[in-house]
Amino acid sequence: MFKREKKSIEKQFQFLIDKGFDVKKYFRPPDEEYIFTKGDLIIEVSYYLGIQDDGNHEMCFSIAISLNGDRRNIIESDNIFDRNSLKALSKDINNATLQQQISLYSEFLKNNIY
C-alpha cells in the first residue's frame, strides 16, 4: 500500500519539476518528504505516519507552502490562493481517501500555481 502512494506522489507532482521547480527528497521509512523550490516559493509535500485522535497509527498526507518565509498549510495559504478555492479544496479533502487526497492536492496546484 505505501509503495503505491509513494509512486503516485512522485508521478502526480512531476508537473512542478516540469514548471522549473527544484526538488529534494527526504526518506525516513515509512515517512517521505518532497521539497519543491522555485525562487521564494517552497512547496513541502509530506507522506508520514501519523497518530489519530483515537490513538491509531495511519499514513497521512499534507502540503505546506512557504512564500517569502511565510509558511502555512496549503488550506490556510490565502496569501497565495483564492479563499473560495481553498474552501472548496478543504471540503473535498475532508471526505477523501488518502489516494484521492494526493490527486486533489496535485490538481489544485496544477490549476493554481504559476
Tab-separated table of C-alpha atoms in Angstrom:
chain	number	residue	atom	x	y	z
A	1	MET	CA	0.000	0.000	0.000
A	2	PHE	CA	2.712	2.506	0.952
A	3	LYS	CA	4.613	1.896	-2.253
A	4	ARG	CA	1.553	2.772	-4.361
A	5	GLU	CA	1.115	6.153	-2.658
A	6	LYS	CA	4.820	6.966	-2.934
A	7	LYS	CA	4.814	6.293	-6.668
A	8	SER	CA	1.604	8.271	-7.031
A	9	ILE	CA	3.097	11.277	-5.233
A	10	GLU	CA	6.172	11.309	-7.465
A	11	LYS	CA	4.085	10.925	-10.623
A	12	GLN	CA	1.382	13.445	-9.736
A	13	PHE	CA	3.766	16.179	-8.586
A	14	GLN	CA	6.184	15.769	-11.512
A	15	PHE	CA	4.485	18.789	-13.109
A	16	LEU	CA	6.241	21.031	-10.556
A	17	ILE	CA	9.618	19.892	-11.859
A	18	ASP	CA	8.350	20.453	-15.393
A	19	LYS	CA	7.450	24.037	-14.325
A	20	GLY	CA	11.033	24.674	-13.216
A	21	PHE	CA	10.915	23.713	-9.543
A	22	ASP	CA	13.928	22.013	-7.997
A	23	VAL	CA	13.177	19.018	-5.783
A	24	LYS	CA	14.873	17.442	-2.786
A	25	LYS	CA	13.606	14.136	-1.444
A	26	TYR	CA	13.951	13.019	2.156
A	27	PHE	CA	13.222	9.442	3.201
A	28	ARG	CA	12.930	8.098	6.722
A	29	PRO	CA	10.782	4.976	6.361
A	30	PRO	CA	7.871	4.989	6.303
A	31	ASP	CA	7.907	8.809	6.015
A	32	GLU	CA	8.783	10.680	2.835
A	33	GLU	CA	9.044	14.366	2.125
A	34	TYR	CA	9.480	16.203	-1.154
A	35	ILE	CA	10.622	19.835	-1.056
A	36	PHE	CA	9.941	21.732	-4.284
A	37	THR	CA	11.549	25.166	-4.597
A	38	LYS	CA	11.387	27.910	-7.175
A	39	GLY	CA	12.617	31.333	-6.149
A	40	ASP	CA	10.928	32.328	-2.880
A	41	LEU	CA	8.213	29.675	-3.206
A	42	ILE	CA	8.658	26.388	-1.334
A	43	ILE	CA	6.147	23.530	-1.509
A	44	GLU	CA	6.609	20.761	1.058
A	45	VAL	CA	4.787	17.523	0.217
A	46	SER	CA	4.767	15.128	3.175
A	47	TYR	CA	3.660	11.500	3.421
A	48	TYR	CA	4.061	10.333	7.005
A	49	LEU	CA	2.888	8.006	9.746
A	50	GLY	CA	0.542	9.970	11.996
A	51	ILE	CA	-1.323	9.273	15.198
A	52	GLN	CA	-5.083	9.781	15.043
A	53	ASP	CA	-7.274	11.113	17.865
A	54	ASP	CA	-8.239	7.540	18.782
A	55	GLY	CA	-4.553	6.565	19.167
A	56	ASN	CA	-4.361	4.519	15.970
A	57	HIS	CA	-1.471	4.995	13.566
A	58	GLU	CA	-2.290	5.863	9.974
A	59	MET	CA	-0.420	7.143	6.945
A	60	CYS	CA	-1.185	10.818	6.314
A	61	PHE	CA	-0.556	13.328	3.543
A	62	SER	CA	-0.117	17.082	3.822
A	63	ILE	CA	1.268	20.081	1.989
A	64	ALA	CA	2.837	23.206	3.446
A	65	ILE	CA	3.681	26.236	1.337
A	66	SER	CA	6.156	29.000	2.099
A	67	LEU	CA	6.301	32.266	0.229
A	68	ASN	CA	8.940	34.787	1.285
A	69	GLY	CA	9.343	32.932	4.593
A	70	ASP	CA	5.604	32.860	5.433
A	71	ARG	CA	4.961	29.099	5.903
A	72	ARG	CA	1.379	27.781	6.056
A	73	ASN	CA	-0.613	24.630	5.471
A	74	ILE	CA	-1.936	24.753	1.913
A	75	ILE	CA	-5.534	25.038	3.194
A	76	GLU	CA	-4.568	28.203	5.088
A	77	SER	CA	-2.469	29.761	2.306
A	78	ASP	CA	-4.824	32.580	1.368
A	79	ASN	CA	-1.762	34.764	0.867
A	80	ILE	CA	-1.168	32.759	-2.346
A	81	PHE	CA	-4.515	31.270	-3.375
A	82	ASP	CA	-8.128	32.448	-3.584
A	83	ARG	CA	-10.066	31.838	-0.329
A	84	ASN	CA	-13.057	30.300	-2.106
A	85	SER	CA	-10.797	27.850	-3.940
A	86	LEU	CA	-9.184	26.889	-0.635
A	87	LYS	CA	-12.593	26.347	0.997
A	88	ALA	CA	-13.623	24.054	-1.857
A	89	LEU	CA	-10.339	22.129	-1.593
A	90	SER	CA	-10.765	21.756	2.166
A	91	LYS	CA	-14.275	20.384	1.732
A	92	ASP	CA	-13.122	17.896	-0.911
A	93	ILE	CA	-10.124	16.758	1.181
A	94	ASN	CA	-12.229	16.089	4.294
A	95	ASN	CA	-14.237	13.382	2.526
A	96	ALA	CA	-11.403	11.832	0.514
A	97	THR	CA	-9.274	8.722	0.871
A	98	LEU	CA	-5.515	9.150	1.068
A	99	GLN	CA	-5.084	8.352	-2.639
A	100	GLN	CA	-7.850	10.806	-3.538
A	101	GLN	CA	-6.218	13.497	-1.382
A	102	ILE	CA	-2.972	13.156	-3.305
A	103	SER	CA	-4.855	13.652	-6.579
A	104	LEU	CA	-6.919	16.570	-5.238
A	105	TYR	CA	-3.894	18.459	-3.951
A	106	SER	CA	-1.995	17.810	-7.167
A	107	GLU	CA	-4.858	19.045	-9.350
A	108	PHE	CA	-5.315	22.117	-7.163
A	109	LEU	CA	-1.657	23.069	-7.545
A	110	LYS	CA	-1.675	22.339	-11.286
A	111	ASN	CA	-4.577	24.730	-11.721
A	112	ASN	CA	-3.368	27.442	-9.340
A	113	ILE	CA	0.431	27.582	-9.281
A	114	TYR	CA	2.343	29.830	-11.635
